[in-house]
């Protein structure tokens, strides 16, 4: 029987790049979450759900679509939307076109919450991500992110 092929180990430069990316993937979401909790009293995932709804036609999306847009599982999203519903920011209804599906709709109070939270969140994103980069590096970041996402999911759109 043949021996398994030798792993393609990272070279020193690749290892440094990987450590930088892995650290960013861990620390950036935590930093964004901390800012939103401190300044708006919501988590980053709650903000993402509210923001995606605010950008949807009529502020309404199917829960499955909202889960995909927030990169969350349907069970996790259901728990979060239940909390948002308790706060009066979202309401859920059966989809009239498909009774098996549920629609999430942003309320006026939810739209006000997004409008309140957005300026601080955008400023934190700018401070942590874009201010340290040149315009060229920002474009490179977009290209790099797109390439990695296409490797993860070839159906990813740019």
mmCIF file of C-alpha atoms in Angstrom:
data_model
loop_
_atom_site.group_PDB
_atom_site.id
_atom_site.type_symbol
_atom_site.label_atom_id
_atom_site.label_comp_id
_atom_site.label_asym_id
_atom_site.label_seq_id
_atom_site.Cartn_x
_atom_site.Cartn_y
_atom_site.Cartn_z
ATOM 1 C CA UNK A 1 0.000 0.000 0.000
ATOM 2 C CA UNK A 2 1.281 3.460 -0.888
ATOM 3 C CA UNK A 3 2.186 5.886 1.852
ATOM 4 C CA UNK A 4 -0.051 8.957 2.068
ATOM 5 C CA UNK A 5 1.363 11.969 0.263
ATOM 6 C CA UNK A 6 3.430 14.392 2.307
ATOM 7 C CA UNK A 7 1.353 17.414 3.446
ATOM 8 C CA UNK A 8 1.984 20.642 1.575
ATOM 9 C CA UNK A 9 3.380 22.483 4.592
ATOM 10 C CA UNK A 10 3.218 26.268 4.703
ATOM 11 C CA UNK A 11 6.466 28.094 4.115
ATOM 12 C CA UNK A 12 7.513 30.815 6.577
ATOM 13 C CA UNK A 13 5.813 33.643 4.653
ATOM 14 C CA UNK A 14 2.584 31.660 4.211
ATOM 15 C CA UNK A 15 2.580 30.765 7.886
ATOM 16 C CA UNK A 16 2.905 34.426 8.878
ATOM 17 C CA UNK A 17 0.084 35.349 6.480
ATOM 18 C CA UNK A 18 -2.117 32.564 7.830
ATOM 19 C CA UNK A 19 -1.526 33.614 11.451
ATOM 20 C CA UNK A 20 -2.382 37.231 10.567
ATOM 21 C CA UNK A 21 -5.589 36.167 8.795
ATOM 22 C CA UNK A 22 -6.627 33.715 11.529
ATOM 23 C CA UNK A 23 -6.081 36.359 14.213
ATOM 24 C CA UNK A 24 -8.135 38.859 12.213
ATOM 25 C CA UNK A 25 -10.950 36.322 11.721
ATOM 26 C CA UNK A 26 -11.136 35.837 15.489
ATOM 27 C CA UNK A 27 -10.541 39.346 16.779
ATOM 28 C CA UNK A 28 -12.421 41.533 14.261
ATOM 29 C CA UNK A 29 -15.881 40.023 14.912
ATOM 30 C CA UNK A 30 -15.267 40.303 18.657
ATOM 31 C CA UNK A 31 -14.264 43.966 18.320
ATOM 32 C CA UNK A 32 -17.313 44.799 16.175
ATOM 33 C CA UNK A 33 -19.581 42.928 18.573
ATOM 34 C CA UNK A 34 -18.128 44.795 21.568
ATOM 35 C CA UNK A 35 -18.700 48.189 19.924
ATOM 36 C CA UNK A 36 -22.314 47.401 19.035
ATOM 37 C CA UNK A 37 -23.089 45.972 22.478
ATOM 38 C CA UNK A 38 -21.525 49.004 24.174
ATOM 39 C CA UNK A 39 -23.031 51.697 21.946
ATOM 40 C CA UNK A 40 -26.322 50.176 20.737
ATOM 41 C CA UNK A 41 -27.091 47.306 23.126
ATOM 42 C CA UNK A 42 -27.201 44.709 20.345
ATOM 43 C CA UNK A 43 -24.876 42.016 19.063
ATOM 44 C CA UNK A 44 -23.160 42.151 15.703
ATOM 45 C CA UNK A 45 -25.361 39.282 14.472
ATOM 46 C CA UNK A 46 -28.513 41.139 15.580
ATOM 47 C CA UNK A 47 -27.264 44.247 13.785
ATOM 48 C CA UNK A 48 -26.572 42.224 10.615
ATOM 49 C CA UNK A 49 -30.101 40.791 10.653
ATOM 50 C CA UNK A 50 -31.653 44.236 11.137
ATOM 51 C CA UNK A 51 -29.399 45.785 8.468
ATOM 52 C CA UNK A 52 -30.204 43.077 5.893
ATOM 53 C CA UNK A 53 -33.919 43.574 6.524
ATOM 54 C CA UNK A 54 -33.532 47.354 6.234
ATOM 55 C CA UNK A 55 -32.057 46.895 2.752
ATOM 56 C CA UNK A 56 -34.728 44.465 1.568
ATOM 57 C CA UNK A 57 -37.800 45.553 -0.390
ATOM 58 C CA UNK A 58 -40.510 46.442 2.130
ATOM 59 C CA UNK A 59 -38.069 45.430 4.895
ATOM 60 C CA UNK A 60 -39.112 41.793 4.446
ATOM 61 C CA UNK A 61 -37.163 38.607 3.739
ATOM 62 C CA UNK A 62 -37.809 34.905 4.055
ATOM 63 C CA UNK A 63 -36.033 33.589 7.122
ATOM 64 C CA UNK A 64 -33.971 31.173 4.992
ATOM 65 C CA UNK A 65 -32.768 34.064 2.797
ATOM 66 C CA UNK A 66 -31.991 36.189 5.850
ATOM 67 C CA UNK A 67 -29.997 33.302 7.351
ATOM 68 C CA UNK A 68 -27.920 33.072 4.179
ATOM 69 C CA UNK A 69 -27.347 36.832 4.060
ATOM 70 C CA UNK A 70 -26.211 36.937 7.682
ATOM 71 C CA UNK A 71 -24.053 33.802 7.241
ATOM 72 C CA UNK A 72 -25.968 32.186 10.100
ATOM 73 C CA UNK A 73 -27.816 28.934 10.485
ATOM 74 C CA UNK A 74 -31.610 28.967 10.406
ATOM 75 C CA UNK A 75 -31.876 27.787 14.047
ATOM 76 C CA UNK A 76 -29.494 30.531 15.233
ATOM 77 C CA UNK A 77 -31.335 33.153 13.205
ATOM 78 C CA UNK A 78 -34.682 31.966 14.580
ATOM 79 C CA UNK A 79 -33.429 32.508 18.137
ATOM 80 C CA UNK A 80 -32.080 35.959 17.288
ATOM 81 C CA UNK A 81 -35.228 37.018 15.437
ATOM 82 C CA UNK A 82 -37.315 35.855 18.415
ATOM 83 C CA UNK A 83 -35.312 38.282 20.598
ATOM 84 C CA UNK A 84 -35.682 41.066 18.031
ATOM 85 C CA UNK A 85 -39.407 40.344 17.890
ATOM 86 C CA UNK A 86 -39.660 40.636 21.692
ATOM 87 C CA UNK A 87 -38.054 44.075 21.435
ATOM 88 C CA UNK A 88 -40.573 45.107 18.778
ATOM 89 C CA UNK A 89 -37.985 45.483 16.010
ATOM 90 C CA UNK A 90 -39.095 42.588 13.785
ATOM 91 C CA UNK A 91 -42.262 40.575 13.314
ATOM 92 C CA UNK A 92 -42.666 37.177 11.693
ATOM 93 C CA UNK A 93 -45.554 35.966 9.577
ATOM 94 C CA UNK A 94 -46.206 32.937 7.395
ATOM 95 C CA UNK A 95 -45.286 33.541 3.769
ATOM 96 C CA UNK A 96 -48.601 33.858 1.879
ATOM 97 C CA UNK A 97 -46.933 32.361 -1.218
ATOM 98 C CA UNK A 98 -45.609 29.330 0.677
ATOM 99 C CA UNK A 99 -47.142 28.489 4.054
ATOM 100 C CA UNK A 100 -44.078 26.412 4.975
ATOM 101 C CA UNK A 101 -41.851 29.507 4.871
ATOM 102 C CA UNK A 102 -41.725 32.362 7.365
ATOM 103 C CA UNK A 103 -41.201 36.027 6.569
ATOM 104 C CA UNK A 104 -39.305 38.404 8.824
ATOM 105 C CA UNK A 105 -40.315 42.048 8.513
ATOM 106 C CA UNK A 106 -38.559 45.047 9.998
ATOM 107 C CA UNK A 107 -40.849 47.286 12.051
ATOM 108 C CA UNK A 108 -40.591 51.070 12.207
ATOM 109 C CA UNK A 109 -38.922 50.652 15.627
ATOM 110 C CA UNK A 110 -36.437 48.209 14.076
ATOM 111 C CA UNK A 111 -35.667 50.639 11.274
ATOM 112 C CA UNK A 112 -35.046 53.345 13.891
ATOM 113 C CA UNK A 113 -32.707 50.981 15.785
ATOM 114 C CA UNK A 114 -30.644 50.307 12.651
ATOM 115 C CA UNK A 115 -30.493 54.042 11.909
ATOM 116 C CA UNK A 116 -29.314 54.657 15.485
ATOM 117 C CA UNK A 117 -26.667 51.902 15.449
ATOM 118 C CA UNK A 118 -25.338 52.316 11.900
ATOM 119 C CA UNK A 119 -23.178 55.459 12.293
ATOM 120 C CA UNK A 120 -21.161 54.039 15.189
ATOM 121 C CA UNK A 121 -20.839 50.656 13.523
ATOM 122 C CA UNK A 122 -19.657 52.145 10.226
ATOM 123 C CA UNK A 123 -17.156 54.327 12.077
ATOM 124 C CA UNK A 124 -15.777 51.262 13.876
ATOM 125 C CA UNK A 125 -15.532 49.312 10.598
ATOM 126 C CA UNK A 126 -13.739 52.287 9.057
ATOM 127 C CA UNK A 127 -11.365 52.629 12.039
ATOM 128 C CA UNK A 128 -10.509 48.933 12.266
ATOM 129 C CA UNK A 129 -10.494 47.918 8.599
ATOM 130 C CA UNK A 130 -10.230 50.793 6.146
ATOM 131 C CA UNK A 131 -8.275 53.530 7.935
ATOM 132 C CA UNK A 132 -5.160 51.316 8.290
ATOM 133 C CA UNK A 133 -5.232 50.499 4.549
ATOM 134 C CA UNK A 134 -4.439 52.453 1.420
ATOM 135 C CA UNK A 135 -7.053 52.585 -1.368
ATOM 136 C CA UNK A 136 -4.995 50.020 -3.272
ATOM 137 C CA UNK A 137 -4.851 47.712 -0.253
ATOM 138 C CA UNK A 138 -8.617 48.074 0.187
ATOM 139 C CA UNK A 139 -9.152 46.922 -3.403
ATOM 140 C CA UNK A 140 -6.691 44.077 -2.824
ATOM 141 C CA UNK A 141 -8.579 43.066 0.314
ATOM 142 C CA UNK A 142 -11.799 42.874 -1.700
ATOM 143 C CA UNK A 143 -10.093 40.737 -4.355
ATOM 144 C CA UNK A 144 -8.443 38.472 -1.779
ATOM 145 C CA UNK A 145 -11.701 38.040 0.126
ATOM 146 C CA UNK A 146 -13.522 37.215 -3.101
ATOM 147 C CA UNK A 147 -10.939 34.614 -4.097
ATOM 148 C CA UNK A 148 -11.071 32.941 -0.683
ATOM 149 C CA UNK A 149 -14.884 32.958 -0.687
ATOM 150 C CA UNK A 150 -14.952 31.390 -4.166
ATOM 151 C CA UNK A 151 -12.570 28.656 -2.934
ATOM 152 C CA UNK A 152 -14.940 28.029 0.002
ATOM 153 C CA UNK A 153 -18.107 28.267 -2.095
ATOM 154 C CA UNK A 154 -17.697 28.315 -5.893
ATOM 155 C CA UNK A 155 -21.261 29.673 -6.203
ATOM 156 C CA UNK A 156 -20.286 32.857 -4.327
ATOM 157 C CA UNK A 157 -21.096 35.995 -6.295
ATOM 158 C CA UNK A 158 -18.785 39.010 -6.277
#
